[in-house]
Short mmCIF file of N, CA and C in Angstrom, two decimals:
data_model
loop_
_atom_site.label_atom_id
_atom_site.label_comp_id
_atom_site.label_asym_id
_atom_site.label_seq_id
_atom_site.Cartn_x
_atom_site.Cartn_y
_atom_site.Cartn_z
N UNK A 1 -13.15 30.30 10.35
CA UNK A 1 -13.91 31.15 10.31
C UNK A 1 -14.53 32.13 9.42
N UNK A 2 -14.73 33.15 9.30
CA UNK A 2 -14.16 34.74 8.48
C UNK A 2 -13.84 35.83 9.67
N UNK A 3 -12.64 36.34 8.46
CA UNK A 3 -12.44 38.20 9.42
C UNK A 3 -11.09 37.49 10.69
N UNK A 4 -10.87 36.01 10.65
CA UNK A 4 -10.14 35.73 11.38
C UNK A 4 -8.42 36.43 11.44
N UNK A 5 -7.62 36.89 10.38
CA UNK A 5 -6.87 37.50 9.75
C UNK A 5 -6.60 38.54 10.01
N UNK A 6 -8.08 38.89 9.24
CA UNK A 6 -8.52 40.55 8.75
C UNK A 6 -7.36 41.62 9.43
N UNK A 7 -6.85 42.22 8.74
CA UNK A 7 -6.01 43.97 8.80
C UNK A 7 -5.18 42.95 9.44
N UNK A 8 -4.37 41.65 8.81
CA UNK A 8 -2.55 41.33 9.97
C UNK A 8 -2.10 41.98 8.42
N UNK A 9 -1.38 43.33 8.80
CA UNK A 9 -0.25 43.48 8.17
C UNK A 9 0.70 42.88 8.44
N UNK A 10 1.51 42.51 9.08
CA UNK A 10 2.64 41.13 9.70
C UNK A 10 2.27 39.85 9.12
N UNK A 11 1.24 40.35 7.87
CA UNK A 11 0.96 37.62 7.97
C UNK A 11 1.71 37.99 6.79
N UNK A 12 3.01 37.22 6.45
CA UNK A 12 3.28 37.30 5.49
C UNK A 12 3.88 35.78 4.40
N UNK A 13 3.21 35.33 5.61
CA UNK A 13 3.47 33.80 4.94
C UNK A 13 1.35 33.10 5.16
N UNK A 14 0.95 31.98 4.21
CA UNK A 14 0.07 31.18 5.24
C UNK A 14 0.08 29.55 3.73
N UNK A 15 0.40 29.08 4.80
CA UNK A 15 0.03 27.10 3.75
C UNK A 15 -1.92 27.04 4.71
N UNK A 16 -2.46 27.28 4.43
CA UNK A 16 -3.85 26.27 3.91
C UNK A 16 -3.91 24.76 4.58
N UNK A 17 -4.50 24.21 5.01
CA UNK A 17 -4.61 22.44 5.29
C UNK A 17 -5.12 22.41 4.59
N UNK A 18 -4.83 20.49 4.01
CA UNK A 18 -5.23 19.92 3.07
C UNK A 18 -7.04 19.75 3.50
N UNK A 19 -7.51 19.70 3.13
CA UNK A 19 -8.91 19.51 3.97
C UNK A 19 -9.92 20.86 4.33
N UNK A 20 -8.87 22.30 3.88
CA UNK A 20 -9.78 22.90 4.22
C UNK A 20 -10.59 23.41 2.81
N UNK A 21 -12.34 23.77 3.13
CA UNK A 21 -13.15 23.57 2.75
C UNK A 21 -13.12 25.06 1.30
N UNK A 22 -13.56 26.54 2.96
CA UNK A 22 -14.14 27.17 2.84
C UNK A 22 -12.84 28.54 2.96
N UNK A 23 -12.96 29.73 2.34
CA UNK A 23 -11.89 30.48 2.89
C UNK A 23 -12.67 31.37 3.36
N UNK A 24 -13.03 31.93 4.67
CA UNK A 24 -14.57 32.40 4.19
C UNK A 24 -13.82 34.31 4.23
N UNK A 25 -15.34 34.42 4.52
CA UNK A 25 -15.50 35.81 4.42
C UNK A 25 -14.24 37.16 4.67
N UNK A 26 -13.77 37.71 3.99
CA UNK A 26 -12.95 38.42 4.63
C UNK A 26 -11.96 38.40 5.29
N UNK A 27 -11.96 36.70 5.39
CA UNK A 27 -10.46 36.32 6.64
C UNK A 27 -9.02 36.25 6.03
N UNK A 28 -8.67 37.31 4.84
CA UNK A 28 -7.42 37.99 4.83
C UNK A 28 -7.71 39.08 4.83
N UNK A 29 -9.02 39.61 4.71
CA UNK A 29 -8.32 41.94 4.42
C UNK A 29 -7.95 41.51 4.44
N UNK A 30 -6.90 43.12 4.47
CA UNK A 30 -6.36 44.17 4.03
C UNK A 30 -4.65 43.91 4.94
N UNK A 31 -4.53 41.83 4.36
CA UNK A 31 -3.71 41.68 4.94
C UNK A 31 -2.11 41.69 3.55
N UNK A 32 -2.31 43.26 3.40
CA UNK A 32 -1.27 44.41 2.56
C UNK A 32 0.29 43.08 2.22
N UNK A 33 0.71 42.73 2.94
CA UNK A 33 1.46 42.12 3.08
C UNK A 33 1.88 40.45 2.98
N UNK A 34 0.87 39.80 2.87
CA UNK A 34 0.80 38.64 2.32
C UNK A 34 0.97 38.75 0.68
N UNK A 35 1.81 37.99 0.25
CA UNK A 35 2.28 37.66 -0.79
C UNK A 35 1.87 36.90 -1.94
N UNK A 36 1.19 35.63 -1.53
CA UNK A 36 1.20 34.91 -2.59
C UNK A 36 0.86 33.77 -1.89
N UNK A 37 -0.23 32.40 -2.03
CA UNK A 37 -0.74 31.76 -1.44
C UNK A 37 -1.38 30.51 -2.33
N UNK A 38 -1.31 29.63 -2.49
CA UNK A 38 -0.99 27.82 -3.44
C UNK A 38 -3.19 27.94 -2.14
N UNK A 39 -3.60 27.71 -3.39
CA UNK A 39 -5.37 27.03 -2.53
C UNK A 39 -5.58 25.32 -2.35
N UNK A 40 -4.92 25.42 -2.08
CA UNK A 40 -5.63 23.31 -1.43
C UNK A 40 -6.92 23.32 -2.33
N UNK A 41 -6.73 21.28 -3.39
CA UNK A 41 -7.86 21.16 -4.08
C UNK A 41 -8.55 21.00 -2.96
N UNK A 42 -9.04 20.77 -2.26
CA UNK A 42 -9.90 20.89 -0.79
C UNK A 42 -11.31 21.88 -1.12
N UNK A 43 -10.98 23.40 -1.45
CA UNK A 43 -11.52 24.22 -1.05
C UNK A 43 -12.29 24.32 -2.23
N UNK A 44 -13.57 24.83 -1.99
CA UNK A 44 -14.62 24.33 -2.72
C UNK A 44 -15.23 26.22 -2.89
N UNK A 45 -14.96 26.60 -2.17
CA UNK A 45 -15.27 28.54 -1.95
C UNK A 45 -14.23 29.27 -1.66
N UNK A 46 -13.94 30.24 -2.32
CA UNK A 46 -13.26 31.79 -1.58
C UNK A 46 -14.40 32.53 -1.25
N UNK A 47 -15.19 32.69 0.21
CA UNK A 47 -15.63 34.22 0.62
C UNK A 47 -15.74 35.20 -0.08
N UNK A 48 -16.55 36.11 0.34
CA UNK A 48 -16.72 37.44 -0.38
C UNK A 48 -15.65 38.34 0.76
N UNK A 49 -14.98 38.93 -0.25
CA UNK A 49 -13.93 39.98 -0.11
C UNK A 49 -11.96 39.08 0.90
N UNK A 50 -12.59 37.82 0.64
CA UNK A 50 -11.38 36.99 1.70
C UNK A 50 -10.08 37.53 0.99
N UNK A 51 -10.10 38.23 -0.04
CA UNK A 51 -8.61 38.36 -0.15
C UNK A 51 -8.27 39.98 -0.49
N UNK A 52 -9.92 40.30 -0.14
CA UNK A 52 -10.11 41.66 -0.34
C UNK A 52 -8.60 42.99 0.34
N UNK A 53 -7.82 43.59 -0.55
CA UNK A 53 -5.93 44.44 -0.21
C UNK A 53 -5.21 43.61 -0.04
N UNK A 54 -5.10 41.73 -0.92
CA UNK A 54 -3.69 41.22 -0.37
C UNK A 54 -3.35 40.80 -1.48
N UNK A 55 -2.53 40.40 -1.17
CA UNK A 55 -1.71 38.69 -1.37
C UNK A 55 -1.66 39.58 -2.95
N UNK A 56 0.22 38.90 -4.13
CA UNK A 56 0.21 39.65 -4.44
C UNK A 56 -0.07 38.48 -5.99
N UNK A 57 -0.02 37.05 -5.85
CA UNK A 57 -0.04 36.44 -6.23
C UNK A 57 -1.08 35.28 -6.07
N UNK A 58 -1.68 34.18 -6.92
CA UNK A 58 -2.59 32.93 -6.13
C UNK A 58 -2.49 31.82 -7.22
N UNK A 59 -2.42 30.46 -6.59
CA UNK A 59 -2.45 29.08 -7.18
C UNK A 59 -3.25 28.25 -6.81
N UNK A 60 -3.85 27.65 -7.73
CA UNK A 60 -4.64 26.00 -7.12
C UNK A 60 -4.14 25.52 -7.39
N UNK A 61 -4.21 24.07 -6.50
CA UNK A 61 -3.93 22.80 -7.07
C UNK A 61 -4.40 22.20 -8.79
N UNK A 62 -3.49 21.48 -8.42
CA UNK A 62 -4.32 21.23 -10.31
C UNK A 62 -5.66 20.11 -10.86
N UNK A 63 -5.46 19.87 -9.26
CA UNK A 63 -6.60 18.85 -8.72
C UNK A 63 -7.58 19.20 -8.08
N UNK A 64 -7.99 21.07 -8.40
CA UNK A 64 -8.80 21.63 -7.89
C UNK A 64 -9.88 21.61 -7.58
N UNK A 65 -11.18 21.78 -6.26
CA UNK A 65 -12.45 21.73 -7.07
C UNK A 65 -12.39 23.18 -6.61
N UNK A 66 -12.60 24.03 -6.83
CA UNK A 66 -13.03 25.87 -6.44
C UNK A 66 -14.15 24.86 -7.45
N UNK A 67 -15.22 26.13 -7.03
CA UNK A 67 -16.39 26.24 -7.25
C UNK A 67 -16.93 27.87 -7.80
N UNK A 68 -16.47 28.05 -6.81
CA UNK A 68 -17.76 29.71 -6.51
C UNK A 68 -15.65 30.59 -5.87
N UNK A 69 -16.20 32.03 -6.75
CA UNK A 69 -15.45 32.44 -6.76
C UNK A 69 -16.52 34.01 -6.16
N UNK A 70 -15.64 34.48 -4.50
CA UNK A 70 -17.24 35.40 -3.87
C UNK A 70 -16.86 36.59 -3.63
N UNK A 71 -18.08 37.59 -3.74
CA UNK A 71 -18.49 39.65 -4.81
C UNK A 71 -16.72 39.19 -3.82
N UNK A 72 -15.75 40.26 -4.39
CA UNK A 72 -14.92 40.80 -4.59
C UNK A 72 -13.43 40.34 -4.05
N UNK A 73 -13.96 39.09 -4.10
CA UNK A 73 -13.05 37.74 -3.08
C UNK A 73 -11.70 38.89 -3.61
N UNK A 74 -11.11 38.87 -4.80
CA UNK A 74 -9.48 39.07 -4.56
C UNK A 74 -9.49 41.13 -5.26
N UNK A 75 -10.82 42.11 -4.79
CA UNK A 75 -10.83 43.00 -5.47
C UNK A 75 -9.37 43.95 -4.90
N UNK A 76 -8.58 45.06 -5.33
CA UNK A 76 -7.22 45.64 -4.91
C UNK A 76 -6.58 44.71 -4.16
N UNK A 77 -6.33 43.87 -4.83
CA UNK A 77 -5.09 42.96 -4.96
C UNK A 77 -3.92 42.76 -6.24
N UNK A 78 -2.93 42.61 -5.36
CA UNK A 78 -1.84 42.85 -6.37
C UNK A 78 -1.73 41.24 -7.29
N UNK A 79 -2.78 40.91 -7.74
CA UNK A 79 -2.84 39.84 -8.46
C UNK A 79 -2.18 40.66 -10.61
N UNK A 80 -1.63 40.37 -10.83
CA UNK A 80 -1.07 40.14 -11.88
C UNK A 80 -1.75 39.55 -12.96
N UNK A 81 -1.56 38.34 -13.55
CA UNK A 81 -2.18 37.06 -13.79
C UNK A 81 -2.68 36.32 -12.11
N UNK A 82 -4.49 35.24 -12.82
CA UNK A 82 -4.65 34.14 -12.83
C UNK A 82 -5.56 33.37 -13.22
N UNK A 83 -4.94 31.85 -13.20
CA UNK A 83 -5.58 31.23 -13.59
C UNK A 83 -6.28 30.01 -13.27
N UNK A 84 -7.96 30.76 -13.67
CA UNK A 84 -9.14 29.51 -13.21
C UNK A 84 -9.36 28.32 -13.47
N UNK A 85 -9.77 27.69 -12.63
CA UNK A 85 -9.81 25.86 -12.61
C UNK A 85 -11.04 25.87 -13.53
N UNK A 86 -10.76 24.97 -13.87
CA UNK A 86 -12.58 24.24 -14.69
C UNK A 86 -13.30 24.05 -14.14
N UNK A 87 -12.90 24.06 -12.54
CA UNK A 87 -14.49 23.54 -11.80
C UNK A 87 -14.59 24.37 -12.01
N UNK A 88 -13.91 26.51 -11.69
CA UNK A 88 -15.49 26.81 -11.32
C UNK A 88 -16.30 27.79 -11.71
N UNK A 89 -17.37 27.51 -11.61
CA UNK A 89 -19.20 28.09 -11.85
C UNK A 89 -19.44 29.58 -12.06
N UNK A 90 -18.75 30.24 -11.01
CA UNK A 90 -19.47 31.12 -10.77
C UNK A 90 -18.24 31.68 -10.45
N UNK A 91 -18.34 33.78 -10.78
CA UNK A 91 -17.85 34.47 -9.32
C UNK A 91 -18.06 35.95 -9.48
N UNK A 92 -17.63 36.66 -8.59
CA UNK A 92 -19.14 37.12 -7.79
C UNK A 92 -18.30 39.07 -8.88
N UNK A 93 -19.63 39.74 -8.08
CA UNK A 93 -19.68 40.68 -7.85
C UNK A 93 -17.75 41.77 -7.96
N UNK A 94 -17.33 42.33 -8.82
CA UNK A 94 -16.26 42.74 -8.30
C UNK A 94 -15.07 41.87 -7.56
N UNK A 95 -15.52 41.02 -8.07
CA UNK A 95 -14.13 40.24 -7.20
C UNK A 95 -12.27 39.44 -7.69
N UNK A 96 -12.64 41.01 -9.35
CA UNK A 96 -10.97 41.22 -9.95
C UNK A 96 -10.86 42.46 -9.73
N UNK A 97 -12.10 43.05 -9.07
CA UNK A 97 -11.97 45.17 -9.01
C UNK A 97 -11.37 45.33 -8.38
N UNK A 98 -10.94 46.98 -9.00
CA UNK A 98 -9.88 47.62 -8.88
C UNK A 98 -9.97 48.82 -8.67
N UNK A 99 -9.64 49.36 -7.91
CA UNK A 99 -10.40 51.16 -7.95
C UNK A 99 -9.07 51.64 -8.84
N UNK A 100 -8.75 51.60 -9.86
CA UNK A 100 -8.28 52.16 -10.40
C UNK A 100 -6.67 52.61 -10.39
N UNK A 101 -6.23 52.36 -9.51
CA UNK A 101 -4.69 53.58 -8.88
C UNK A 101 -4.33 52.38 -9.43
N UNK A 102 -2.39 52.44 -8.44
CA UNK A 102 -1.85 51.07 -8.61
C UNK A 102 -2.27 50.07 -8.63
N UNK A 103 -2.89 49.70 -7.55
CA UNK A 103 -3.53 48.51 -7.24
C UNK A 103 -4.01 47.90 -8.07
N UNK A 104 -5.38 48.36 -9.11
CA UNK A 104 -5.55 46.96 -10.28
C UNK A 104 -4.24 46.70 -11.85
N UNK A 105 -4.17 45.94 -10.80
CA UNK A 105 -2.51 45.98 -12.00
C UNK A 105 -3.14 44.46 -12.89
N UNK A 106 -3.96 44.14 -12.72
CA UNK A 106 -4.46 42.46 -13.08
C UNK A 106 -4.69 42.41 -13.95
N UNK A 107 -3.85 41.58 -15.55
CA UNK A 107 -3.78 41.56 -17.01
C UNK A 107 -3.91 40.72 -17.19
N UNK A 108 -3.77 39.72 -17.02
CA UNK A 108 -3.63 38.22 -17.73
C UNK A 108 -5.05 36.68 -16.55
N UNK A 109 -5.73 36.61 -17.29
CA UNK A 109 -6.91 36.39 -16.94
C UNK A 109 -6.80 34.62 -17.95
N UNK A 110 -7.02 33.10 -17.10
CA UNK A 110 -7.18 32.05 -18.08
C UNK A 110 -7.43 31.47 -17.73
N UNK A 111 -8.86 30.64 -18.40
CA UNK A 111 -9.45 29.60 -17.49
C UNK A 111 -9.18 28.69 -18.71
N UNK A 112 -9.88 28.20 -17.30
CA UNK A 112 -8.93 26.33 -17.93
C UNK A 112 -10.91 26.18 -18.36
N UNK A 113 -11.61 26.38 -18.60
CA UNK A 113 -12.82 25.39 -18.43
C UNK A 113 -13.96 26.55 -19.09
N UNK A 114 -15.24 25.80 -19.36
CA UNK A 114 -16.08 26.39 -19.56
C UNK A 114 -16.61 27.14 -18.74
N UNK A 115 -17.30 28.78 -19.70
CA UNK A 115 -17.51 29.59 -18.73
C UNK A 115 -18.61 30.10 -17.56
N UNK A 116 -17.68 30.24 -16.36
CA UNK A 116 -18.35 30.59 -15.15
C UNK A 116 -19.68 31.78 -15.78
N UNK A 117 -20.70 31.67 -14.70
CA UNK A 117 -21.17 32.39 -14.37
C UNK A 117 -20.54 33.69 -14.21
N UNK A 118 -20.37 34.85 -14.54
CA UNK A 118 -19.86 36.98 -14.17
C UNK A 118 -20.36 37.41 -13.83
N UNK A 119 -19.88 37.36 -13.00
CA UNK A 119 -21.16 39.38 -12.78
C UNK A 119 -20.78 40.29 -13.39
N UNK A 120 -21.55 41.18 -13.73
CA UNK A 120 -21.57 42.30 -14.72
C UNK A 120 -19.05 42.40 -14.81
N UNK A 121 -19.32 43.36 -13.69
CA UNK A 121 -18.29 43.97 -13.11
C UNK A 121 -16.89 43.73 -12.49
N UNK A 122 -17.39 41.88 -13.23
CA UNK A 122 -16.20 41.37 -12.48
C UNK A 122 -13.96 41.96 -12.65
N UNK A 123 -14.80 42.33 -13.38
CA UNK A 123 -12.73 42.59 -14.19
C UNK A 123 -12.75 44.60 -13.45
N UNK A 124 -13.72 45.11 -13.03
CA UNK A 124 -14.41 46.60 -12.84
C UNK A 124 -12.83 47.06 -12.76
N UNK A 125 -12.57 48.25 -13.58
CA UNK A 125 -11.15 48.70 -13.16
C UNK A 125 -9.77 48.51 -13.92
N UNK A 126 -9.79 47.06 -14.12
CA UNK A 126 -8.63 46.79 -14.97
C UNK A 126 -8.58 47.24 -16.51
N UNK A 127 -7.21 47.36 -16.97
CA UNK A 127 -6.57 47.30 -18.34
C UNK A 127 -6.27 47.11 -18.09
N UNK A 128 -6.14 47.26 -20.10
CA UNK A 128 -6.16 46.60 -21.07
C UNK A 128 -5.04 44.57 -20.67
N UNK A 129 -6.86 44.08 -20.29
CA UNK A 129 -7.29 42.86 -19.93
C UNK A 129 -6.68 42.05 -21.10
N UNK A 130 -6.48 40.84 -20.67
CA UNK A 130 -6.21 39.79 -21.96
C UNK A 130 -7.14 38.56 -20.69
N UNK A 131 -8.10 37.95 -21.85
CA UNK A 131 -8.54 37.34 -21.17
C UNK A 131 -8.34 36.14 -22.26
N UNK A 132 -8.12 34.53 -20.94
CA UNK A 132 -7.87 33.28 -22.50
C UNK A 132 -8.37 32.38 -21.84
N UNK A 133 -9.35 31.10 -22.40
CA UNK A 133 -9.78 30.06 -22.94
C UNK A 133 -9.41 29.47 -23.72
N UNK A 134 -9.41 28.23 -23.14
CA UNK A 134 -9.12 27.05 -23.88
C UNK A 134 -9.58 26.66 -25.90
N UNK A 135 -10.00 27.02 -26.09
CA UNK A 135 -9.81 26.92 -27.65
C UNK A 135 -11.41 25.53 -27.88
N UNK A 136 -10.98 24.98 -26.99
CA UNK A 136 -12.75 23.72 -26.84
C UNK A 136 -13.31 24.06 -26.58
N UNK A 137 -13.80 24.95 -26.20
CA UNK A 137 -15.07 25.32 -25.70
C UNK A 137 -14.99 26.88 -26.11
N UNK A 138 -14.48 27.42 -27.14
CA UNK A 138 -15.04 28.61 -27.94
C UNK A 138 -16.26 29.08 -28.39
N UNK A 139 -17.28 27.57 -28.29
CA UNK A 139 -18.19 28.47 -27.92
C UNK A 139 -19.70 28.36 -27.20
N UNK A 140 -18.60 28.07 -26.11
CA UNK A 140 -19.67 28.42 -25.28
C UNK A 140 -18.74 29.38 -25.03
N UNK A 141 -17.70 30.10 -24.84
CA UNK A 141 -17.56 32.03 -24.95
C UNK A 141 -17.60 33.09 -25.59
N UNK A 142 -17.99 32.30 -26.83
CA UNK A 142 -18.78 33.48 -28.37
C UNK A 142 -19.80 34.12 -27.42
N UNK A 143 -20.51 33.37 -26.36
CA UNK A 143 -22.00 34.19 -26.02
C UNK A 143 -20.98 34.87 -24.76
N UNK A 144 -19.89 34.58 -24.74
CA UNK A 144 -19.55 34.94 -23.06
C UNK A 144 -19.16 36.93 -23.37
N UNK A 145 -17.77 36.33 -24.31
CA UNK A 145 -16.79 37.55 -24.65
C UNK A 145 -17.37 38.56 -25.62
N UNK A 146 -18.91 39.70 -25.66
CA UNK A 146 -18.36 40.55 -26.24
C UNK A 146 -19.01 41.47 -25.08
N UNK A 147 -18.80 41.35 -23.65
CA UNK A 147 -19.32 42.04 -22.80
C UNK A 147 -17.91 42.34 -22.12
N UNK A 148 -17.39 43.11 -21.88
CA UNK A 148 -16.50 43.98 -21.18
C UNK A 148 -16.21 43.76 -19.48
N UNK A 149 -17.43 43.62 -19.43
CA UNK A 149 -17.89 42.55 -17.55
C UNK A 149 -17.07 43.88 -16.38
N UNK A 150 -16.71 45.09 -16.90
CA UNK A 150 -16.05 46.16 -15.77
C UNK A 150 -14.79 46.22 -16.30
N UNK A 151 -14.00 46.48 -17.46
CA UNK A 151 -12.50 45.76 -17.65
C UNK A 151 -12.91 46.94 -19.07
N UNK A 152 -11.46 48.18 -18.88
CA UNK A 152 -11.27 48.72 -20.39
C UNK A 152 -10.32 48.30 -21.03
N UNK A 153 -10.73 48.06 -22.70
CA UNK A 153 -9.59 47.50 -23.92
C UNK A 153 -9.36 45.97 -23.58
N UNK A 154 -10.70 45.13 -23.14
CA UNK A 154 -10.49 43.46 -23.09
C UNK A 154 -10.20 43.37 -24.34
N UNK A 155 -8.74 42.40 -24.40
CA UNK A 155 -8.24 41.08 -25.17
C UNK A 155 -9.13 39.87 -24.80
N UNK A 156 -9.93 39.00 -26.11
CA UNK A 156 -9.95 37.63 -25.24
C UNK A 156 -9.36 36.64 -26.78
N UNK A 157 -8.84 35.49 -25.93
CA UNK A 157 -8.17 35.25 -27.25
C UNK A 157 -8.62 33.21 -26.75
N UNK A 158 -8.76 32.86 -27.45
CA UNK A 158 -8.58 30.79 -27.39
C UNK A 158 -6.98 30.91 -26.97
N UNK A 159 -6.91 29.99 -26.47
CA UNK A 159 -5.73 28.85 -26.60
C UNK A 159 -6.06 27.62 -27.19
N UNK A 160 -5.11 26.87 -27.64
CA UNK A 160 -4.87 24.95 -27.65
C UNK A 160 -4.00 24.30 -26.87
N UNK A 161 -4.78 23.93 -26.04
CA UNK A 161 -4.32 23.41 -24.95
C UNK A 161 -3.86 22.15 -25.28
N UNK A 162 -3.31 21.60 -26.52
CA UNK A 162 -2.27 20.74 -27.04
C UNK A 162 -1.24 21.20 -27.41
N UNK A 163 -0.80 22.69 -26.76
CA UNK A 163 0.02 23.14 -28.36
C UNK A 163 0.97 24.04 -27.13
N UNK A 164 2.45 23.85 -27.32
CA UNK A 164 2.70 25.33 -26.56
C UNK A 164 3.63 25.73 -27.53
N UNK A 165 3.50 27.08 -27.45
CA UNK A 165 4.49 27.89 -27.92
C UNK A 165 5.86 28.57 -27.63
N UNK A 166 6.49 28.17 -28.40
CA UNK A 166 8.21 28.70 -27.59
C UNK A 166 8.36 29.43 -27.63
N UNK A 167 9.09 30.67 -27.23
CA UNK A 167 9.88 31.45 -28.10
C UNK A 167 10.77 31.77 -27.82
N UNK A 168 12.39 32.20 -28.71
CA UNK A 168 13.38 32.39 -27.82
C UNK A 168 13.97 33.33 -28.65
N UNK A 169 15.79 33.72 -28.45
CA UNK A 169 16.38 34.20 -29.69
C UNK A 169 16.78 33.23 -30.36
N UNK A 170 16.81 34.17 -31.94
CA UNK A 170 17.67 33.38 -32.94
C UNK A 170 18.33 34.69 -33.92
N UNK A 171 19.37 34.17 -34.20
CA UNK A 171 19.53 34.53 -35.17
C UNK A 171 21.37 35.02 -35.46
N UNK A 172 21.70 34.00 -36.27
CA UNK A 172 23.64 34.76 -35.58
C UNK A 172 23.68 35.94 -36.69
N UNK A 173 23.45 37.06 -36.89
CA UNK A 173 22.71 38.56 -37.52
C UNK A 173 23.81 39.26 -36.28
N UNK A 174 22.74 38.70 -34.64
CA UNK A 174 22.64 39.78 -33.33
C UNK A 174 21.97 40.42 -33.61
N UNK A 175 21.11 39.92 -34.76
CA UNK A 175 19.38 41.15 -35.25
C UNK A 175 18.81 41.43 -33.95
N UNK A 176 19.24 39.89 -32.97
CA UNK A 176 17.84 39.92 -31.89
C UNK A 176 15.86 39.96 -32.35
N UNK A 177 16.08 38.45 -33.14
CA UNK A 177 14.91 38.49 -33.78
C UNK A 177 14.58 36.90 -32.66
N UNK A 178 12.91 37.65 -32.65
CA UNK A 178 12.41 36.80 -31.63
C UNK A 178 11.47 35.51 -32.02
N UNK A 179 11.96 33.64 -33.21
CA UNK A 179 11.23 33.11 -33.52
C UNK A 179 10.57 32.73 -32.24
N UNK A 180 8.98 32.50 -32.97
CA UNK A 180 7.92 31.07 -32.65
C UNK A 180 7.84 29.40 -32.72
N UNK A 181 7.89 29.63 -31.94
CA UNK A 181 7.81 27.72 -32.74
C UNK A 181 5.97 27.33 -32.03
N UNK A 182 5.54 26.38 -32.76
CA UNK A 182 4.32 25.58 -32.75
C UNK A 182 5.37 24.13 -31.88
N UNK A 183 4.86 23.56 -30.86
CA UNK A 183 5.36 21.95 -30.27
C UNK A 183 3.71 21.64 -30.26
N UNK A 184 3.52 20.39 -30.85
CA UNK A 184 2.50 19.57 -30.81
C UNK A 184 2.77 18.90 -29.57
N UNK A 185 1.88 18.64 -28.25
CA UNK A 185 2.00 18.31 -27.29
C UNK A 185 2.07 16.65 -27.19
N UNK A 186 0.47 16.29 -28.10
CA UNK A 186 -0.49 15.62 -28.26
C UNK A 186 0.22 14.27 -28.41
N UNK A 187 1.37 14.46 -29.94
CA UNK A 187 2.01 14.03 -30.50
C UNK A 187 4.11 13.37 -29.81
N UNK A 188 3.94 13.62 -28.32
CA UNK A 188 5.52 13.12 -27.90
C UNK A 188 4.65 12.63 -26.47
N UNK A 189 5.93 12.39 -25.95
CA UNK A 189 5.91 11.66 -24.39
C UNK A 189 6.72 11.80 -24.04
#
C-alpha cells in the first residue's frame, strides 16, 4: 500500500518480491538511509513521490516491464545516475527534480528506448545533466531534445548500443595518456 514505510529513517535495505507490480505513492518517502534498491521486472508503476527524499541508487531488472514513473518519484533523492528501461512510456512532473542544494546530484540519465512522454520539469534543478539515448532512436529523440525539462546546462548524447568504449592508461613514458578504443560487440561472441 501507499506510505507504508514513509519517513522510516532507520530503513536501510529493501528487497521487493518478484510479482510486485506497483510501488505505491509515498511508499518510501523520507527514508533517508535507504541507499539502494533493485526494482524487479514485474513492477510496472512507480507511484507519485515513492522515493522522494530517499535512496542513493536504483537499478532495474534487465527484463523490466516498468511503464510509468510518477510525479516526484525520485525528487530530492541522492541518485547520481539512472538507466531508464526501454519499456517506460511516461515520466511525471518533477520525477527527478531537486531543490537545487546538495540533494540535486543527478548527473546522468541513460534511456534504453524511444523517448517517453516527459513532463516539462522532470529534471528541475539538475545542473550539468547528461542525457543519453540510443542512436537507433535518434530521429525520435530529435523532437524531444530541444527542451531542457527544467535542468540547467543539459548535454544530449546518442550512443551506439553495439560499441563499447574502453578507456585505459597508456604510455611507457609515464605521461598518463588516456587512450580510447572502440570495440564492436556485434562481431564477437
